[in-house]
PDB file of N, CA and C in Angstrom:
ATOM      1  N   MET A  12      26.360 -14.472  -8.080  1.00  0.00           N
ATOM      2  CA  MET A  12      27.679 -14.151  -8.566  1.00  0.00           C
ATOM      3  C   MET A  12      27.717 -14.510 -10.050  1.00  0.00           C
ATOM      4  N   TRP A  13      28.335 -13.653 -10.859  1.00  0.00           N
ATOM      5  CA  TRP A  13      28.423 -13.857 -12.308  1.00  0.00           C
ATOM      6  C   TRP A  13      29.851 -14.146 -12.725  1.00  0.00           C
ATOM      7  N   LEU A  14      30.001 -14.929 -13.790  1.00  0.00           N
ATOM      8  CA  LEU A  14      31.313 -15.269 -14.335  1.00  0.00           C
ATOM      9  C   LEU A  14      31.233 -15.199 -15.856  1.00  0.00           C
ATOM     10  N   PHE A  15      32.143 -14.444 -16.454  1.00  0.00           N
ATOM     11  CA  PHE A  15      32.224 -14.359 -17.912  1.00  0.00           C
ATOM     12  C   PHE A  15      33.615 -14.777 -18.348  1.00  0.00           C
ATOM     13  N   GLY A  16      33.672 -15.607 -19.391  1.00  0.00           N
ATOM     14  CA  GLY A  16      34.949 -15.982 -19.978  1.00  0.00           C
ATOM     15  C   GLY A  16      35.713 -16.984 -19.139  1.00  0.00           C
ATOM     16  N   GLY A  17      37.009 -17.000 -19.348  1.00  0.00           N
ATOM     17  CA  GLY A  17      37.875 -17.923 -18.648  1.00  0.00           C
ATOM     18  C   GLY A  17      38.779 -18.634 -19.632  1.00  0.00           C
ATOM     19  N   SER A  18      39.458 -19.657 -19.150  1.00  0.00           N
ATOM     20  CA  SER A  18      40.418 -20.386 -19.964  1.00  0.00           C
ATOM     21  C   SER A  18      40.338 -21.874 -19.642  1.00  0.00           C
ATOM     22  N   GLN A  19      40.429 -22.703 -20.686  1.00  0.00           N
ATOM     23  CA  GLN A  19      40.454 -24.151 -20.493  1.00  0.00           C
ATOM     24  C   GLN A  19      41.895 -24.611 -20.306  1.00  0.00           C
ATOM     25  N   PHE A  20      42.068 -25.880 -19.927  1.00  0.00           N
ATOM     26  CA  PHE A  20      43.408 -26.423 -19.696  1.00  0.00           C
ATOM     27  C   PHE A  20      44.284 -26.371 -20.940  1.00  0.00           C
ATOM     28  N   ASP A  21      43.681 -26.429 -22.135  1.00  0.00           N
ATOM     29  CA  ASP A  21      44.481 -26.387 -23.363  1.00  0.00           C
ATOM     30  C   ASP A  21      44.817 -24.964 -23.798  1.00  0.00           C
ATOM     31  N   GLY A  22      44.414 -23.954 -23.004  1.00  0.00           N
ATOM     32  CA  GLY A  22      44.718 -22.560 -23.320  1.00  0.00           C
ATOM     33  C   GLY A  22      43.643 -21.855 -24.104  1.00  0.00           C
ATOM     34  N   THR A  23      42.588 -22.558 -24.500  1.00  0.00           N
ATOM     35  CA  THR A  23      41.490 -21.943 -25.228  1.00  0.00           C
ATOM     36  C   THR A  23      40.745 -20.981 -24.309  1.00  0.00           C
ATOM     37  N   THR A  24      40.515 -19.764 -24.798  1.00  0.00           N
ATOM     38  CA  THR A  24      39.749 -18.806 -24.004  1.00  0.00           C
ATOM     39  C   THR A  24      38.269 -18.940 -24.324  1.00  0.00           C
ATOM     40  N   LEU A  25      37.448 -18.559 -23.359  1.00  0.00           N
ATOM     41  CA  LEU A  25      36.003 -18.768 -23.449  1.00  0.00           C
ATOM     42  C   LEU A  25      35.247 -17.451 -23.389  1.00  0.00           C
ATOM     43  N   SER A  26      34.005 -17.483 -23.866  1.00  0.00           N
ATOM     44  CA  SER A  26      33.108 -16.332 -23.739  1.00  0.00           C
ATOM     45  C   SER A  26      31.786 -16.780 -23.121  1.00  0.00           C
ATOM     46  N   ASP A  27      31.837 -17.809 -22.288  1.00  0.00           N
ATOM     47  CA  ASP A  27      30.648 -18.311 -21.593  1.00  0.00           C
ATOM     48  C   ASP A  27      30.206 -17.310 -20.533  1.00  0.00           C
ATOM     49  N   LEU A  28      28.926 -17.343 -20.218  1.00  0.00           N
ATOM     50  CA  LEU A  28      28.382 -16.545 -19.135  1.00  0.00           C
ATOM     51  C   LEU A  28      27.676 -17.482 -18.170  1.00  0.00           C
ATOM     52  N   TRP A  29      28.063 -17.416 -16.887  1.00  0.00           N
ATOM     53  CA  TRP A  29      27.524 -18.309 -15.861  1.00  0.00           C
ATOM     54  C   TRP A  29      27.032 -17.500 -14.672  1.00  0.00           C
ATOM     55  N   TYR A  30      26.032 -18.041 -13.984  1.00  0.00           N
ATOM     56  CA  TYR A  30      25.515 -17.449 -12.751  1.00  0.00           C
ATOM     57  C   TYR A  30      25.621 -18.488 -11.637  1.00  0.00           C
ATOM     58  N   PHE A  31      26.188 -18.091 -10.502  1.00  0.00           N
ATOM     59  CA  PHE A  31      26.279 -18.971  -9.335  1.00  0.00           C
ATOM     60  C   PHE A  31      25.318 -18.463  -8.281  1.00  0.00           C
ATOM     61  N   ASP A  32      24.379 -19.314  -7.882  1.00  0.00           N
ATOM     62  CA  ASP A  32      23.414 -18.972  -6.852  1.00  0.00           C
ATOM     63  C   ASP A  32      24.029 -19.293  -5.492  1.00  0.00           C
ATOM     64  N   LEU A  33      24.319 -18.273  -4.722  1.00  0.00           N
ATOM     65  CA  LEU A  33      24.970 -18.454  -3.417  1.00  0.00           C
ATOM     66  C   LEU A  33      24.084 -19.190  -2.420  1.00  0.00           C
ATOM     67  N   HIS A  34      22.769 -19.112  -2.611  1.00  0.00           N
ATOM     68  CA  HIS A  34      21.849 -19.767  -1.675  1.00  0.00           C
ATOM     69  C   HIS A  34      21.735 -21.270  -1.921  1.00  0.00           C
ATOM     70  N   THR A  35      21.757 -21.676  -3.194  1.00  0.00           N
ATOM     71  CA  THR A  35      21.601 -23.105  -3.510  1.00  0.00           C
ATOM     72  C   THR A  35      22.923 -23.796  -3.828  1.00  0.00           C
ATOM     73  N   GLY A  36      23.973 -23.007  -4.089  1.00  0.00           N
ATOM     74  CA  GLY A  36      25.267 -23.594  -4.435  1.00  0.00           C
ATOM     75  C   GLY A  36      25.294 -24.199  -5.825  1.00  0.00           C
ATOM     76  N   THR A  37      24.480 -23.682  -6.748  1.00  0.00           N
ATOM     77  CA  THR A  37      24.420 -24.245  -8.102  1.00  0.00           C
ATOM     78  C   THR A  37      24.843 -23.212  -9.144  1.00  0.00           C
ATOM     79  N   TRP A  38      25.484 -23.736 -10.201  1.00  0.00           N
ATOM     80  CA  TRP A  38      25.878 -22.933 -11.359  1.00  0.00           C
ATOM     81  C   TRP A  38      24.833 -23.099 -12.458  1.00  0.00           C
ATOM     82  N   THR A  39      24.545 -22.011 -13.169  1.00  0.00           N
ATOM     83  CA  THR A  39      23.647 -22.048 -14.319  1.00  0.00           C
ATOM     84  C   THR A  39      24.318 -21.315 -15.469  1.00  0.00           C
ATOM     85  N   ARG A  40      24.413 -21.986 -16.622  1.00  0.00           N
ATOM     86  CA  ARG A  40      24.937 -21.306 -17.807  1.00  0.00           C
ATOM     87  C   ARG A  40      23.821 -20.449 -18.374  1.00  0.00           C
ATOM     88  N   VAL A  41      24.155 -19.204 -18.650  1.00  0.00           N
ATOM     89  CA  VAL A  41      23.173 -18.260 -19.173  1.00  0.00           C
ATOM     90  C   VAL A  41      23.468 -18.057 -20.649  1.00  0.00           C
ATOM     91  N   ASP A  42      22.532 -18.477 -21.484  1.00  0.00           N
ATOM     92  CA  ASP A  42      22.673 -18.271 -22.919  1.00  0.00           C
ATOM     93  C   ASP A  42      21.970 -16.982 -23.276  1.00  0.00           C
ATOM     94  N   THR A  43      22.746 -16.006 -23.709  1.00  0.00           N
ATOM     95  CA  THR A  43      22.178 -14.723 -24.070  1.00  0.00           C
ATOM     96  C   THR A  43      22.242 -14.561 -25.580  1.00  0.00           C
ATOM     97  N   ALA A  44      21.194 -14.034 -26.137  1.00  0.00           N
ATOM     98  CA  ALA A  44      21.175 -13.732 -27.568  1.00  0.00           C
ATOM     99  C   ALA A  44      21.739 -12.326 -27.730  1.00  0.00           C
ATOM    100  N   MET A  45      22.984 -12.252 -28.150  1.00  0.00           N
ATOM    101  CA  MET A  45      23.614 -10.945 -28.302  1.00  0.00           C
ATOM    102  C   MET A  45      23.314 -10.394 -29.672  1.00  0.00           C
ATOM    103  N   THR A  46      22.947  -9.140 -29.688  1.00  0.00           N
ATOM    104  CA  THR A  46      22.758  -8.451 -30.960  1.00  0.00           C
ATOM    105  C   THR A  46      23.893  -7.455 -31.100  1.00  0.00           C
ATOM    106  N   GLY A  47      24.434  -7.375 -32.280  1.00  0.00           N
ATOM    107  CA  GLY A  47      25.562  -6.482 -32.493  1.00  0.00           C
ATOM    108  C   GLY A  47      26.857  -7.103 -32.011  1.00  0.00           C
ATOM    109  N   PRO A  48      27.880  -6.271 -31.819  1.00  0.00           N
ATOM    110  CA  PRO A  48      29.182  -6.788 -31.393  1.00  0.00           C
ATOM    111  C   PRO A  48      29.118  -7.415 -30.001  1.00  0.00           C
ATOM    112  N   ALA A  49      29.975  -8.383 -29.774  1.00  0.00           N
ATOM    113  CA  ALA A  49      30.054  -9.065 -28.480  1.00  0.00           C
ATOM    114  C   ALA A  49      31.510  -9.089 -28.026  1.00  0.00           C
ATOM    115  N   PRO A  50      31.753  -9.175 -26.732  1.00  0.00           N
ATOM    116  CA  PRO A  50      33.138  -9.232 -26.252  1.00  0.00           C
ATOM    117  C   PRO A  50      33.862 -10.476 -26.764  1.00  0.00           C
ATOM    118  N   ALA A  51      35.127 -10.308 -27.057  1.00  0.00           N
ATOM    119  CA  ALA A  51      35.954 -11.436 -27.476  1.00  0.00           C
ATOM    120  C   ALA A  51      36.132 -12.390 -26.302  1.00  0.00           C
ATOM    121  N   PRO A  52      36.317 -13.688 -26.586  1.00  0.00           N
ATOM    122  CA  PRO A  52      36.661 -14.616 -25.500  1.00  0.00           C
ATOM    123  C   PRO A  52      37.906 -14.096 -24.786  1.00  0.00           C
ATOM    124  N   ARG A  53      37.937 -14.277 -23.454  1.00  0.00           N
ATOM    125  CA  ARG A  53      39.041 -13.709 -22.681  1.00  0.00           C
ATOM    126  C   ARG A  53      39.164 -14.354 -21.313  1.00  0.00           C
ATOM    127  N   PHE A  54      40.277 -14.093 -20.673  1.00  0.00           N
ATOM    128  CA  PHE A  54      40.480 -14.484 -19.279  1.00  0.00           C
ATOM    129  C   PHE A  54      41.260 -13.365 -18.607  1.00  0.00           C
ATOM    130  N   GLY A  55      41.243 -13.337 -17.289  1.00  0.00           N
ATOM    131  CA  GLY A  55      42.009 -12.351 -16.538  1.00  0.00           C
ATOM    132  C   GLY A  55      41.416 -10.952 -16.563  1.00  0.00           C
ATOM    133  N   GLN A  56      40.183 -10.840 -16.952  1.00  0.00           N
ATOM    134  CA  GLN A  56      39.554  -9.530 -17.028  1.00  0.00           C
ATOM    135  C   GLN A  56      39.083  -9.058 -15.660  1.00  0.00           C
ATOM    136  N   PHE A  57      38.786  -7.767 -15.575  1.00  0.00           N
ATOM    137  CA  PHE A  57      38.161  -7.202 -14.386  1.00  0.00           C
ATOM    138  C   PHE A  57      36.698  -6.986 -14.724  1.00  0.00           C
ATOM    139  N   TYR A  58      35.808  -7.345 -13.812  1.00  0.00           N
ATOM    140  CA  TYR A  58      34.398  -7.058 -14.064  1.00  0.00           C
ATOM    141  C   TYR A  58      33.638  -6.915 -12.767  1.00  0.00           C
ATOM    142  N   PHE A  59      32.518  -6.237 -12.876  1.00  0.00           N
ATOM    143  CA  PHE A  59      31.599  -6.117 -11.747  1.00  0.00           C
ATOM    144  C   PHE A  59      30.183  -6.138 -12.280  1.00  0.00           C
ATOM    145  N   THR A  60      29.247  -6.437 -11.399  1.00  0.00           N
ATOM    146  CA  THR A  60      27.844  -6.539 -11.781  1.00  0.00           C
ATOM    147  C   THR A  60      27.020  -5.619 -10.893  1.00  0.00           C
ATOM    148  N   ARG A  61      26.015  -5.005 -11.486  1.00  0.00           N
ATOM    149  CA  ARG A  61      25.045  -4.264 -10.694  1.00  0.00           C
ATOM    150  C   ARG A  61      23.653  -4.712 -11.103  1.00  0.00           C
ATOM    151  N   LYS A  62      22.750  -4.657 -10.149  1.00  0.00           N
ATOM    152  CA  LYS A  62      21.365  -5.075 -10.396  1.00  0.00           C
ATOM    153  C   LYS A  62      20.499  -3.826 -10.505  1.00  0.00           C
ATOM    154  N   THR A  63      19.714  -3.748 -11.592  1.00  0.00           N
ATOM    155  CA  THR A  63      18.757  -2.668 -11.751  1.00  0.00           C
ATOM    156  C   THR A  63      17.362  -3.245 -11.511  1.00  0.00           C
ATOM    157  N   ALA A  64      16.338  -2.450 -11.729  1.00  0.00           N
ATOM    158  CA  ALA A  64      14.962  -2.910 -11.517  1.00  0.00           C
ATOM    159  C   ALA A  64      14.561  -4.004 -12.504  1.00  0.00           C
ATOM    160  N   THR A  65      15.197  -4.049 -13.681  1.00  0.00           N
ATOM    161  CA  THR A  65      14.783  -5.001 -14.715  1.00  0.00           C
ATOM    162  C   THR A  65      15.870  -5.965 -15.173  1.00  0.00           C
ATOM    163  N   ALA A  66      17.125  -5.712 -14.782  1.00  0.00           N
ATOM    164  CA  ALA A  66      18.210  -6.533 -15.338  1.00  0.00           C
ATOM    165  C   ALA A  66      19.451  -6.479 -14.454  1.00  0.00           C
ATOM    166  N   TYR A  67      20.360  -7.397 -14.744  1.00  0.00           N
ATOM    167  CA  TYR A  67      21.716  -7.324 -14.226  1.00  0.00           C
ATOM    168  C   TYR A  67      22.552  -6.675 -15.321  1.00  0.00           C
ATOM    169  N   GLU A  68      23.486  -5.824 -14.944  1.00  0.00           N
ATOM    170  CA  GLU A  68      24.427  -5.251 -15.896  1.00  0.00           C
ATOM    171  C   GLU A  68      25.824  -5.725 -15.506  1.00  0.00           C
ATOM    172  N   LEU A  69      26.471  -6.435 -16.413  1.00  0.00           N
ATOM    173  CA  LEU A  69      27.809  -6.965 -16.190  1.00  0.00           C
ATOM    174  C   LEU A  69      28.782  -6.099 -16.988  1.00  0.00           C
ATOM    175  N   TYR A  70      29.665  -5.405 -16.297  1.00  0.00           N
ATOM    176  CA  TYR A  70      30.667  -4.559 -16.931  1.00  0.00           C
ATOM    177  C   TYR A  70      31.985  -5.315 -16.957  1.00  0.00           C
ATOM    178  N   ILE A  71      32.578  -5.418 -18.149  1.00  0.00           N
ATOM    179  CA  ILE A  71      33.806  -6.199 -18.352  1.00  0.00           C
ATOM    180  C   ILE A  71      34.887  -5.270 -18.892  1.00  0.00           C
ATOM    181  N   PHE A  72      36.077  -5.319 -18.287  1.00  0.00           N
ATOM    182  CA  PHE A  72      37.187  -4.513 -18.779  1.00  0.00           C
ATOM    183  C   PHE A  72      38.435  -5.366 -18.949  1.00  0.00           C
ATOM    184  N   GLY A  73      39.069  -5.249 -20.122  1.00  0.00           N
ATOM    185  CA  GLY A  73      40.375  -5.832 -20.368  1.00  0.00           C
ATOM    186  C   GLY A  73      40.411  -7.340 -20.359  1.00  0.00           C
ATOM    187  N   GLY A  74      41.569  -7.858 -19.983  1.00  0.00           N
ATOM    188  CA  GLY A  74      41.815  -9.291 -20.004  1.00  0.00           C
ATOM    189  C   GLY A  74      42.817  -9.632 -21.091  1.00  0.00           C
ATOM    190  N   ALA A  75      42.891 -10.898 -21.435  1.00  0.00           N
ATOM    191  CA  ALA A  75      43.804 -11.375 -22.473  1.00  0.00           C
ATOM    192  C   ALA A  75      43.064 -12.383 -23.349  1.00  0.00           C
ATOM    193  N   THR A  76      43.472 -12.471 -24.617  1.00  0.00           N
ATOM    194  CA  THR A  76      42.752 -13.305 -25.582  1.00  0.00           C
ATOM    195  C   THR A  76      43.225 -14.745 -25.643  1.00  0.00           C
ATOM    196  N   ALA A  77      44.426 -15.033 -25.233  1.00  0.00           N
ATOM    197  CA  ALA A  77      44.935 -16.408 -25.315  1.00  0.00           C
ATOM    198  C   ALA A  77      45.967 -16.613 -24.222  1.00  0.00           C
ATOM    199  N   GLU A  78      45.995 -17.795 -23.658  1.00  0.00           N
ATOM    200  CA  GLU A  78      46.899 -18.054 -22.544  1.00  0.00           C
ATOM    201  C   GLU A  78      48.349 -18.200 -22.993  1.00  0.00           C
ATOM    202  N   PHE A  79      48.584 -18.846 -24.147  1.00  0.00           N
ATOM    203  CA  PHE A  79      49.959 -19.152 -24.556  1.00  0.00           C
ATOM    204  C   PHE A  79      50.578 -18.084 -25.446  1.00  0.00           C
ATOM    205  N   ALA A  80      49.769 -17.276 -26.110  1.00  0.00           N
ATOM    206  CA  ALA A  80      50.267 -16.147 -26.899  1.00  0.00           C
ATOM    207  C   ALA A  80      49.301 -14.990 -26.677  1.00  0.00           C
ATOM    208  N   PRO A  81      49.284 -14.447 -25.461  1.00  0.00           N
ATOM    209  CA  PRO A  81      48.231 -13.494 -25.112  1.00  0.00           C
ATOM    210  C   PRO A  81      48.340 -12.158 -25.839  1.00  0.00           C
ATOM    211  N   VAL A  82      47.190 -11.640 -26.181  1.00  0.00           N
ATOM    212  CA  VAL A  82      47.051 -10.260 -26.628  1.00  0.00           C
ATOM    213  C   VAL A  82      46.260  -9.568 -25.527  1.00  0.00           C
ATOM    214  N   LEU A  83      46.850  -8.550 -24.929  1.00  0.00           N
ATOM    215  CA  LEU A  83      46.172  -7.848 -23.845  1.00  0.00           C
ATOM    216  C   LEU A  83      45.099  -6.940 -24.423  1.00  0.00           C
ATOM    217  N   LEU A  84      43.942  -6.954 -23.789  1.00  0.00           N
ATOM    218  CA  LEU A  84      42.808  -6.171 -24.248  1.00  0.00           C
ATOM    219  C   LEU A  84      42.657  -4.914 -23.402  1.00  0.00           C
ATOM    220  N   ASN A  85      42.215  -3.851 -24.032  1.00  0.00           N
ATOM    221  CA  ASN A  85      41.977  -2.583 -23.351  1.00  0.00           C
ATOM    222  C   ASN A  85      40.602  -2.075 -23.773  1.00  0.00           C
ATOM    223  N   ASP A  86      39.587  -2.923 -23.548  1.00  0.00           N
ATOM    224  CA  ASP A  86      38.242  -2.583 -23.989  1.00  0.00           C
ATOM    225  C   ASP A  86      37.262  -2.714 -22.834  1.00  0.00           C
ATOM    226  N   MET A  87      36.115  -2.085 -22.986  1.00  0.00           N
ATOM    227  CA  MET A  87      35.081  -2.096 -21.951  1.00  0.00           C
ATOM    228  C   MET A  87      33.774  -2.517 -22.593  1.00  0.00           C
ATOM    229  N   TRP A  88      33.055  -3.423 -21.916  1.00  0.00           N
ATOM    230  CA  TRP A  88      31.774  -3.936 -22.407  1.00  0.00           C
ATOM    231  C   TRP A  88      30.742  -3.888 -21.295  1.00  0.00           C
ATOM    232  N   ARG A  89      29.492  -3.732 -21.682  1.00  0.00           N
ATOM    233  CA  ARG A  89      28.386  -3.873 -20.734  1.00  0.00           C
ATOM    234  C   ARG A  89      27.422  -4.903 -21.312  1.00  0.00           C
ATOM    235  N   LEU A  90      27.223  -5.980 -20.575  1.00  0.00           N
ATOM    236  CA  LEU A  90      26.230  -6.984 -20.936  1.00  0.00           C
ATOM    237  C   LEU A  90      25.014  -6.757 -20.054  1.00  0.00           C
ATOM    238  N   THR A  91      23.837  -6.694 -20.660  1.00  0.00           N
ATOM    239  CA  THR A  91      22.599  -6.518 -19.918  1.00  0.00           C
ATOM    240  C   THR A  91      21.843  -7.834 -19.950  1.00  0.00           C
ATOM    241  N   ILE A  92      21.585  -8.387 -18.770  1.00  0.00           N
ATOM    242  CA  ILE A  92      20.958  -9.701 -18.652  1.00  0.00           C
ATOM    243  C   ILE A  92      19.627  -9.520 -17.929  1.00  0.00           C
ATOM    244  N   PRO A  93      18.497  -9.798 -18.587  1.00  0.00           N
ATOM    245  CA  PRO A  93      17.199  -9.644 -17.930  1.00  0.00           C
ATOM    246  C   PRO A  93      17.133 -10.465 -16.637  1.00  0.00           C
ATOM    247  N   LEU A  94      16.406  -9.971 -15.657  1.00  0.00           N
ATOM    248  CA  LEU A  94      16.325 -10.644 -14.357  1.00  0.00           C
ATOM    249  C   LEU A  94      15.836 -12.079 -14.456  1.00  0.00           C
ATOM    250  N   ASP A  95      15.037 -12.416 -15.455  1.00  0.00           N
ATOM    251  CA  ASP A  95      14.521 -13.794 -15.560  1.00  0.00           C
ATOM    252  C   ASP A  95      15.533 -14.767 -16.151  1.00  0.00           C
ATOM    253  N   CYS A  96      16.767 -14.302 -16.470  1.00  0.00           N
ATOM    254  CA  CYS A  96      17.799 -15.200 -17.016  1.00  0.00           C
ATOM    255  C   CYS A  96      18.731 -15.755 -15.957  1.00  0.00           C
ATOM    256  N   GLY A  97      18.631 -15.313 -14.747  1.00  0.00           N
ATOM    257  CA  GLY A  97      19.516 -15.791 -13.691  1.00  0.00           C
ATOM    258  C   GLY A  97      19.309 -14.965 -12.449  1.00  0.00           C
ATOM    259  N   GLY A  98      19.828 -15.484 -11.356  1.00  0.00           N
ATOM    260  CA  GLY A  98      19.770 -14.733 -10.119  1.00  0.00           C
ATOM    261  C   GLY A  98      18.419 -14.685  -9.549  1.00  0.00           C
TER     262      GLY A  98
END
């Protein structure tokens, strides 16, 4: 299971990427070297993941940029994570 973004108790939005292994019950933070533009930190987004022969593809849509003064997002991103980075 993959998790992107989120919000801290102080309202700060995040752009972290995490992988949860359902078999071991452990979380792993995945540090990806992004080239080019990257999604803004956000929470409340919709996303899904698909596995290809060489990578996981995480599709992210929308969300909000801040908890206390939110700006709603209407953007779509695809993050490609090589299979050796998680899962």
